[in-house]
Short mmCIF file of C-alpha atoms and ligand atoms in Angstrom, two decimals:
data_model
loop_
_atom_site.label_atom_id
_atom_site.label_comp_id
_atom_site.label_asym_id
_atom_site.label_seq_id
_atom_site.Cartn_x
_atom_site.Cartn_y
_atom_site.Cartn_z
CA MET A 18 24.97 14.44 -8.94
CA THR A 19 27.73 12.06 -8.45
CA ARG A 20 27.77 8.63 -9.14
CA LEU A 21 27.71 6.11 -6.86
CA LEU A 22 29.30 2.47 -6.54
CA VAL A 23 27.07 -0.45 -4.84
CA ARG A 24 29.50 -3.14 -4.33
CA ASN A 25 29.03 -6.57 -3.76
CA ALA A 26 25.33 -7.01 -4.17
CA ARG A 27 23.60 -9.93 -3.67
CA MET A 28 20.72 -10.23 -6.24
CA VAL A 29 18.86 -13.03 -7.83
CA VAL A 30 19.45 -13.31 -11.65
CA LYS A 31 17.37 -15.85 -13.24
CA GLY A 32 16.73 -17.34 -10.09
CA ARG A 33 19.83 -18.29 -8.60
CA PRO A 34 21.93 -15.67 -6.06
CA VAL A 35 25.05 -14.38 -7.70
CA ILE A 36 26.96 -11.31 -6.82
CA ARG A 37 26.59 -7.81 -8.53
CA GLN A 38 27.93 -4.46 -8.89
CA ILE A 39 25.43 -2.38 -9.13
CA LEU A 40 26.51 1.44 -11.34
CA ILE A 41 24.07 4.76 -9.64
CA ASP A 42 24.71 7.78 -12.12
CA GLN A 43 22.74 10.93 -12.05
CA GLY A 44 20.23 8.23 -9.73
CA ARG A 45 19.24 5.60 -12.61
CA ILE A 46 20.47 2.96 -12.59
CA SER A 47 23.53 3.08 -15.37
CA ARG A 48 24.64 -0.65 -14.69
CA VAL A 49 23.71 -3.81 -13.57
CA ALA A 50 27.18 -6.58 -13.94
CA VAL A 51 29.76 -8.91 -11.96
CA ARG A 52 33.09 -5.54 -12.94
CA ILE A 53 32.64 -2.44 -12.71
CA LYS A 54 35.52 -0.42 -13.57
CA VAL A 55 34.77 3.72 -13.41
CA ASP A 56 36.03 5.67 -10.07
CA ALA A 57 32.66 7.05 -9.34
CA GLU A 58 32.95 10.26 -6.43
CA ARG A 59 30.98 7.23 -3.73
CA ASN A 60 30.73 4.20 -3.02
CA LEU A 61 28.61 1.81 -0.83
CA ASN A 62 29.36 -2.35 0.10
CA ALA A 63 27.16 -4.13 0.50
CA GLU A 64 28.91 -7.05 2.50
CA GLY A 65 27.49 -9.36 0.14
CA ASN A 66 23.84 -8.96 2.04
CA PHE A 67 20.80 -9.37 -0.64
CA VAL A 68 19.74 -5.63 -2.78
CA ILE A 69 16.19 -5.24 -3.27
CA PRO A 70 13.91 -3.23 -5.46
CA GLY A 71 13.35 -0.17 -3.17
CA VAL A 72 9.68 -1.22 -1.12
CA ILE A 73 6.56 1.50 -2.91
CA ASP A 74 3.66 1.14 -0.18
CA PRO A 75 0.94 1.45 -2.19
CA HIS A 76 -1.36 3.37 0.96
CA VAL A 77 0.02 5.70 3.78
CA HIS A 78 -1.55 8.27 5.47
CA PHE A 79 0.65 11.46 5.98
CA ARG A 80 -1.51 13.92 7.14
CA GLU A 81 -0.86 16.79 5.86
CA PRO A 82 -2.70 19.42 5.23
CA GLY A 83 -4.58 19.75 8.52
CA LEU A 84 -3.60 16.53 11.12
CA ASN A 85 -0.28 16.81 10.70
CA HIS A 86 0.12 16.90 15.28
CA LYS A 87 -0.09 13.32 13.84
CA GLU A 88 2.35 12.70 11.28
CA ASP A 89 4.08 15.16 8.25
CA TRP A 90 5.88 14.81 5.59
CA MET A 91 9.82 15.25 6.88
CA THR A 92 8.41 12.36 9.78
CA GLY A 93 6.35 9.93 7.92
CA SER A 94 9.56 9.96 5.11
CA ARG A 95 11.74 9.75 7.48
CA ALA A 96 10.10 6.52 8.80
CA ALA A 97 9.88 5.69 5.16
CA ALA A 98 12.91 5.38 4.60
CA ALA A 99 14.79 3.25 7.96
CA GLY A 100 11.73 0.59 6.77
CA GLY A 101 13.55 0.38 3.40
CA VAL A 102 10.14 2.49 1.88
CA THR A 103 12.29 4.86 -0.94
CA THR A 104 8.57 5.13 -3.00
CA VAL A 105 4.13 6.08 -1.25
CA LEU A 106 1.65 7.03 -2.35
CA ASP A 107 -0.61 8.74 -0.10
CA MET A 108 -4.26 9.05 1.00
CA PRO A 109 -6.10 11.41 0.25
CA ASN A 110 -8.02 11.70 4.01
CA VAL A 111 -6.61 15.59 5.51
CA LYS A 112 -7.83 18.06 6.39
CA PRO A 113 -9.68 18.97 4.24
CA PRO A 114 -9.39 16.37 1.68
CA THR A 115 -7.93 15.89 -1.29
CA PHE A 116 -11.55 16.79 -3.19
CA THR A 117 -9.79 19.65 -5.54
CA VAL A 118 -7.00 20.06 -8.37
CA LYS A 119 -5.85 22.86 -5.97
CA ARG A 120 -6.00 21.50 -3.27
CA LEU A 121 -3.79 19.00 -5.00
CA GLN A 122 -0.70 21.56 -6.26
CA LYS A 123 -1.03 22.67 -2.32
CA LYS A 124 -0.10 18.81 -1.62
CA ARG A 125 2.27 18.37 -3.33
CA ALA A 126 4.15 21.16 -2.05
CA LEU A 127 3.22 20.12 1.15
CA ALA A 128 5.55 16.41 -0.47
CA SER A 129 7.97 18.27 -1.07
CA THR A 130 10.34 18.20 2.46
CA SER A 131 9.69 14.02 1.74
CA ILE A 132 13.66 12.18 1.56
CA VAL A 133 11.59 9.20 -0.43
CA ASN A 134 10.12 9.58 -3.37
CA TYR A 135 5.86 10.56 -3.16
CA GLY A 136 2.59 10.56 -4.92
CA PHE A 137 -1.06 10.80 -4.49
CA HIS A 138 -4.56 8.91 -4.89
CA PHE A 139 -7.08 11.92 -5.07
CA GLY A 140 -10.52 11.69 -2.84
CA ALA A 141 -13.74 10.88 -4.21
CA SER A 142 -16.75 12.64 -2.34
CA ALA A 143 -19.91 12.01 -1.66
CA GLN A 144 -20.12 15.82 -2.93
CA ASP A 145 -19.50 14.32 -7.02
CA ASN A 146 -16.71 15.77 -7.34
CA THR A 147 -16.45 14.19 -10.05
CA SER A 148 -15.24 17.29 -12.94
CA GLU A 149 -12.54 17.55 -10.47
CA ILE A 150 -11.33 14.04 -11.07
CA ARG A 151 -11.56 14.40 -14.67
CA LYS A 152 -8.73 17.36 -14.10
CA ALA A 153 -6.42 16.09 -11.95
CA ARG A 154 -3.59 14.61 -13.48
CA GLY A 155 -0.77 12.75 -12.11
CA VAL A 156 -2.52 10.95 -9.49
CA ALA A 157 -2.20 6.75 -9.26
CA SER A 158 -5.95 5.97 -8.59
CA THR A 159 -8.57 7.57 -6.95
CA LYS A 160 -9.28 6.60 -4.06
CA VAL A 161 -13.02 5.57 -2.96
CA TYR A 162 -13.96 5.07 0.57
CA MET A 163 -16.81 2.57 0.87
CA ASN A 164 -16.51 1.88 4.19
CA SER A 165 -16.77 5.61 7.06
CA THR A 166 -12.77 5.91 7.90
CA THR A 167 -10.76 8.85 9.61
CA GLY A 168 -12.25 12.00 8.32
CA ASN A 169 -16.20 12.61 6.42
CA LEU A 170 -14.35 10.80 3.20
CA LEU A 171 -18.11 7.42 2.90
CA VAL A 172 -19.57 7.45 -0.96
CA GLU A 173 -22.09 5.37 -1.11
CA ASP A 174 -24.39 6.38 -3.59
CA ILE A 175 -23.76 3.06 -5.85
CA GLU A 176 -24.55 4.89 -9.02
CA LEU A 177 -22.26 8.38 -7.71
CA ILE A 178 -19.50 5.46 -7.20
CA ARG A 179 -20.54 3.80 -11.23
CA LYS A 180 -19.44 7.61 -12.20
CA ILE A 181 -16.26 8.05 -10.46
CA PHE A 182 -15.00 5.08 -11.52
CA SER A 183 -15.54 5.80 -15.22
CA CYS A 184 -13.92 8.78 -15.12
CA SER A 185 -11.83 7.71 -12.93
CA ARG A 186 -7.45 7.03 -14.32
CA MET A 187 -7.78 3.84 -11.74
CA VAL A 188 -9.97 3.08 -8.31
CA THR A 189 -8.95 2.19 -5.35
CA ALA A 190 -10.94 1.20 -2.63
CA HIS A 191 -11.88 0.85 1.63
CA ALA A 192 -14.40 -1.92 0.53
CA GLU A 193 -15.38 -4.25 3.35
CA GLU A 194 -17.40 -7.02 2.49
CA GLN A 195 -20.59 -6.31 0.76
CA GLN A 196 -19.05 -2.68 -1.17
CA LEU A 197 -16.07 -5.12 -1.30
CA GLU A 198 -18.11 -7.39 -4.51
CA ASP A 199 -20.46 -3.60 -5.73
CA ALA A 200 -16.30 -2.47 -5.77
CA VAL A 201 -15.57 -5.57 -7.66
CA ARG A 202 -19.21 -5.73 -9.83
CA ILE A 203 -18.97 -1.94 -11.08
CA SER A 204 -15.04 -2.02 -12.18
CA LYS A 205 -15.92 -5.16 -14.51
CA GLU A 206 -19.33 -2.99 -15.79
CA THR A 207 -17.01 0.64 -16.32
CA ASN A 208 -14.04 -1.30 -16.69
CA LYS A 209 -11.81 -0.15 -15.05
CA ARG A 210 -8.71 -1.28 -12.71
CA LEU A 211 -10.03 -1.18 -9.10
CA TYR A 212 -7.19 -1.30 -5.98
CA LEU A 213 -9.00 -3.64 -3.40
CA CYS A 214 -7.34 -2.47 0.35
CA HIS A 215 -6.59 -4.16 2.82
CA VAL A 216 -8.81 -7.57 2.53
CA THR A 217 -8.98 -10.21 5.76
CA LEU A 218 -11.57 -12.29 5.83
CA ALA A 219 -11.89 -15.50 4.34
CA LYS A 220 -14.82 -14.95 2.90
CA GLU A 221 -13.63 -12.18 0.62
CA LEU A 222 -11.05 -14.03 -0.16
CA ALA A 223 -12.95 -16.84 -1.65
CA PHE A 224 -14.83 -14.44 -3.75
CA LEU A 225 -12.33 -12.85 -4.97
CA LYS A 226 -11.50 -15.88 -6.48
CA ARG A 227 -14.03 -16.51 -8.61
CA ALA A 228 -14.38 -12.59 -9.06
CA LYS A 229 -11.13 -11.57 -9.45
CA ASN A 230 -9.55 -10.37 -12.84
CA ARG A 231 -6.43 -8.80 -14.59
CA HIS A 232 -8.12 -5.43 -14.16
CA MET A 233 -8.57 -6.05 -9.88
CA PHE A 234 -5.36 -6.17 -7.63
CA CYS A 235 -5.80 -6.85 -3.85
CA GLU A 236 -3.15 -5.16 -0.62
CA ALA A 237 -2.76 -7.04 2.30
CA THR A 238 -1.40 -5.07 5.38
CA PRO A 239 1.08 -6.53 7.09
CA HIS A 240 -1.52 -5.75 10.92
CA HIS A 241 -3.42 -8.56 9.12
CA LEU A 242 -0.69 -10.68 8.16
CA PHE A 243 0.46 -10.18 11.65
CA LEU A 244 -2.03 -10.17 14.05
CA SER A 245 -5.96 -10.56 14.94
CA SER A 246 -8.12 -10.89 17.06
CA LYS A 247 -6.70 -12.61 19.73
CA ASP A 248 -4.70 -9.61 19.71
CA GLU A 249 -7.09 -7.68 20.48
CA LYS A 250 -8.09 -8.28 24.71
CA LYS A 251 -3.93 -6.89 24.85
CA LEU A 252 -3.40 -4.21 22.35
CA ARG A 253 -6.59 -2.11 23.29
CA GLY A 254 -6.52 1.37 21.67
CA PHE A 255 -3.84 -0.53 19.52
CA GLY A 256 -5.43 -3.21 18.11
CA MET A 257 -8.09 -0.84 16.61
CA MET A 258 -8.06 0.28 13.02
CA LYS A 259 -10.99 -0.87 9.72
CA PRO A 260 -10.59 -2.78 8.83
CA VAL A 261 -10.14 -4.95 12.14
CA LEU A 262 -8.40 -7.21 13.46
CA LYS A 263 -9.97 -10.61 12.98
CA SER A 264 -9.92 -14.12 13.66
CA GLU A 265 -6.69 -16.86 13.38
CA LYS A 266 -8.62 -18.89 11.20
CA ASP A 267 -8.86 -15.21 8.42
CA ARG A 268 -4.83 -14.67 9.26
CA ARG A 269 -4.07 -18.44 8.12
CA ALA A 270 -5.79 -17.51 4.73
CA LEU A 271 -3.88 -14.05 4.37
CA TRP A 272 -0.84 -15.84 4.35
CA ALA A 273 -2.30 -18.91 1.38
CA ALA A 274 -3.25 -16.42 -0.92
CA VAL A 275 -0.19 -13.62 -0.70
CA ASN A 276 1.78 -16.96 -1.43
CA ARG A 277 -0.57 -18.16 -3.58
CA GLY A 278 -0.58 -14.95 -5.85
CA LEU A 279 -4.30 -13.25 -5.13
CA ILE A 280 -3.01 -11.08 -2.76
CA ASP A 281 -1.05 -9.10 -5.09
CA ALA A 282 0.34 -6.24 -2.65
CA VAL A 283 1.90 -5.49 0.64
CA GLY A 284 1.36 -1.66 1.46
CA SER A 285 1.64 -0.45 5.30
CA ASP A 286 -1.87 1.61 5.48
CA HIS A 287 0.59 3.57 7.83
CA ALA A 288 -2.36 5.37 9.25
CA PRO A 289 -1.17 7.41 12.30
CA HIS A 290 -1.93 8.25 15.38
CA LEU A 291 -0.79 10.54 19.08
CA LEU A 292 -0.60 7.98 21.68
CA ASP A 293 -2.53 10.02 23.84
CA GLU A 294 -5.91 10.12 21.55
CA LYS A 295 -5.17 6.12 21.12
CA LYS A 296 -5.48 5.76 24.93
CA SER A 297 -7.87 7.55 25.40
CA ALA A 298 -11.65 5.96 25.70
CA ALA A 299 -12.86 6.73 22.46
CA PRO A 300 -9.40 5.41 20.40
CA PRO A 301 -9.19 6.25 16.41
CA SER A 302 -8.51 4.03 13.91
CA GLY A 303 -5.02 2.98 12.61
CA VAL A 304 -2.05 1.90 13.53
CA THR A 305 1.46 2.44 12.32
CA GLY A 306 3.79 0.23 9.98
CA LEU A 307 6.16 1.56 7.73
CA GLU A 308 8.39 0.87 9.96
CA THR A 309 8.02 -2.68 10.90
CA MET A 310 6.84 -3.66 7.26
CA LEU A 311 9.58 -5.10 5.40
CA PRO A 312 11.38 -6.35 8.81
CA LEU A 313 8.00 -8.24 9.77
CA LEU A 314 8.41 -9.59 5.98
CA LEU A 315 12.01 -10.73 6.98
CA ASP A 316 11.34 -11.89 9.81
CA ALA A 317 8.40 -14.33 7.59
CA PHE A 318 10.77 -14.93 5.81
CA ASN A 319 13.47 -16.00 8.07
CA LYS A 320 11.15 -18.23 9.28
CA ARG A 321 10.27 -19.87 6.05
CA ASN A 322 6.84 -18.35 6.03
CA ILE A 323 7.79 -16.50 2.32
CA SER A 324 10.68 -16.30 0.57
CA LEU A 325 12.07 -14.14 -0.59
CA SER A 326 11.60 -13.80 -4.85
CA ARG A 327 7.57 -13.14 -3.49
CA ILE A 328 8.16 -10.73 -0.42
CA VAL A 329 10.69 -8.03 -3.85
CA GLU A 330 7.25 -9.42 -6.21
CA LEU A 331 4.77 -8.15 -2.83
CA THR A 332 6.42 -4.92 -2.18
CA SER A 333 7.75 -3.23 -5.12
CA ARG A 334 7.88 -5.14 -8.58
CA ASN A 335 3.68 -5.27 -8.32
CA PRO A 336 3.34 -1.85 -6.92
CA ALA A 337 4.86 -0.40 -9.43
CA ARG A 338 2.92 -2.64 -12.10
CA ILE A 339 -0.55 -2.07 -11.08
CA PHE A 340 0.05 1.75 -10.68
CA GLY A 341 2.40 2.58 -14.21
CA LEU A 342 4.75 3.64 -11.27
CA ARG A 343 7.25 5.33 -14.41
CA ASN A 344 10.92 3.29 -13.77
CA LYS A 345 10.68 1.77 -11.03
CA GLY A 346 10.15 -1.55 -9.29
CA SER A 347 13.62 -3.29 -10.67
CA ILE A 348 16.70 -3.75 -10.40
CA SER A 349 17.99 -2.31 -13.88
CA PRO A 350 19.68 -0.39 -16.11
CA GLY A 351 17.22 3.01 -16.78
CA TYR A 352 15.18 2.73 -13.73
CA ASP A 353 15.40 4.82 -10.95
CA ALA A 354 18.15 4.15 -8.11
CA ASP A 355 15.56 2.92 -5.36
CA LEU A 356 16.94 0.37 -3.51
CA CYS A 357 17.41 -1.47 -0.10
CA ILE A 358 20.36 -3.33 1.27
CA LEU A 359 19.34 -5.84 3.83
CA ASP A 360 20.99 -7.76 6.80
CA LEU A 361 18.84 -11.41 6.92
CA ASN A 362 20.54 -11.63 9.91
CA MET A 363 20.43 -8.64 11.80
CA LYS A 364 18.34 -9.22 15.34
CA LYS A 365 16.48 -6.41 16.82
CA LYS A 366 13.14 -5.18 18.51
CA VAL A 367 10.87 -3.11 17.25
CA ARG A 368 10.82 -0.03 20.00
CA ASN A 369 8.52 2.26 20.55
CA ASP A 370 11.17 5.09 20.99
CA GLU A 371 13.27 4.19 18.41
CA LEU A 372 10.81 5.45 15.95
CA HIS A 373 10.68 8.07 13.63
CA THR A 374 6.97 8.52 13.20
CA LYS A 375 5.32 11.20 14.67
CA CYS A 376 3.35 9.10 16.82
CA GLY A 377 6.30 7.49 18.74
CA TRP A 378 4.61 3.29 19.35
CA SER A 379 4.19 0.05 16.70
CA PRO A 380 1.57 -1.97 17.48
CA PHE A 381 4.70 -4.59 17.23
CA ASP A 382 6.22 -2.50 19.93
CA GLY A 383 8.74 -5.51 22.66
CA TRP A 384 8.91 -8.02 18.66
CA ILE A 385 12.35 -9.81 17.77
CA LEU A 386 12.48 -9.52 14.16
CA LYS A 387 15.26 -11.00 12.56
CA GLY A 388 15.89 -9.14 9.67
CA TRP A 389 16.31 -5.11 8.35
CA PRO A 390 17.15 -2.78 5.96
CA MET A 391 20.74 -2.01 5.99
CA ALA A 392 20.33 0.95 3.85
CA THR A 393 18.22 2.48 1.55
CA ILE A 394 18.88 4.29 -1.42
CA VAL A 395 16.52 6.76 -3.66
CA ASN A 396 16.93 8.32 -6.83
CA GLY A 397 20.98 7.37 -5.41
CA ASN A 398 20.96 9.57 -2.16
CA ILE A 399 21.90 7.34 0.31
CA VAL A 400 18.80 8.42 3.06
CA PHE A 401 19.57 5.91 5.40
CA GLU A 402 22.58 3.69 6.29
CA LYS A 403 23.37 1.54 9.29
CA GLY A 404 20.69 3.68 11.99
CA ASP A 405 21.70 7.34 10.58
CA ILE A 406 19.17 9.10 8.65
CA PHE A 407 20.10 11.35 5.88
CA ASP A 408 18.02 14.67 4.94
CA ILE A 409 18.25 14.27 1.33
CA LYS A 410 15.11 15.51 -0.83
CA ALA A 411 13.32 13.32 -3.27
CA LYS A 412 10.70 13.91 -6.38
CA GLU A 413 7.53 12.80 -7.23
CA VAL A 414 6.58 9.60 -8.64
CA GLU A 415 5.57 9.39 -13.49
CA TYR A 416 2.93 7.83 -14.13
CA ASP A 417 3.12 5.26 -17.37
CA GLU A 418 -0.50 4.53 -18.90
CA VAL A 419 -2.10 1.47 -16.91
O1 DOR B 524 -7.37 2.19 11.20
C1 DOR B 524 -8.09 2.65 9.40
N1 DOR B 524 -6.87 4.49 9.58
N2 DOR B 524 -8.52 2.75 8.20
C2 DOR B 524 -8.58 3.77 7.43
O2 DOR B 524 -9.65 3.88 7.31
C3 DOR B 524 -8.49 5.10 8.00
C4 DOR B 524 -6.95 4.66 8.19
C5 DOR B 524 -6.63 6.46 9.05
O3 DOR B 524 -6.25 7.35 8.71
O4 DOR B 524 -6.39 7.08 10.22
ZN1 ZN B 525 -8.57 2.13 4.47
ZN1 ZN B 526 -6.17 3.77 5.51
#
């Protein structure tokens, strides 16, 4: 592997924007300095644009095995790279679901085609697979579906859920309303870390404000931040997802929670389904999100609705810390060279036919957004630059103790 020098990178150091050079060696950041005098084999001029740690998306559905007509690791990871995402954590509701160590191993092999770094959430089964959960190594969490979802992964038995928490590294939950309160209670009883996916309701946020502790983390999705029930009519099947879109009042409460720190991370819940499926009489739940998550947030930054440092916390620093992703989430020597160069002034329309996801549609089709990734670097390799994608294979993440 060769060295890469990222020149003229704008970064925030001690709250102030400064220009730095970033030297990358063997896929790792080796130096960040005002001046670096080396003859690196490759140079990339950031042209004074902001460089942020690559986005870590803790919540994607890449559909392999069994559902790869909707997405696969190749198309999904290309979509990620185009959206400034350098690491994804994949969900277990594939076919068959990731309920056993053997199936996890199979998934690992499938993911080796990915051009962004990757990790996995292990699945919890209503048929009690806790013996497999205990054996699983190198997973981000156990995902528990406490509300029904795509695939047959619903777990309702509270005693079983308690057992799942007890034997897991940490738990990631799809839990709405009462189920969310149950998850919080069980997290406290078992003293296990809990990541609550896609919180949506003002009343859930009010509950969490009282009940949340330092072992609990909350996610917001871009679709719940930028769409509401008033968009449902226009979007029809393309606005159907779980949790469903909520009111404008809930959406405002979610934004307040994002800016006040109650929300810890933004996850895309990238859940592709085919165009025909979404146009059918009974559309499956789920929307794409990888390619538009960062641009939507950057557009919000340009509209002064969020700060850039808050975006970095929500999209990389916190996900790395929450899931204990080794050497990720910061632009510092020793960290993996996963970076995103931003063009904060670029205005571009989201177009279905320009997306890289296999399903080729987005609920944000037609939106004009200001602020797009200019280049995406994964393990020191440029995988996306000004519209072009380069197929360089990435790696599975490693974990620190949490
Ligand atoms: O909308 C959703 N789609 N919610 C989920 O919980 C699952 C996801 C999917 O896999 O399609
Ligand atoms: Zn979910
Ligand atoms: Zn999901």
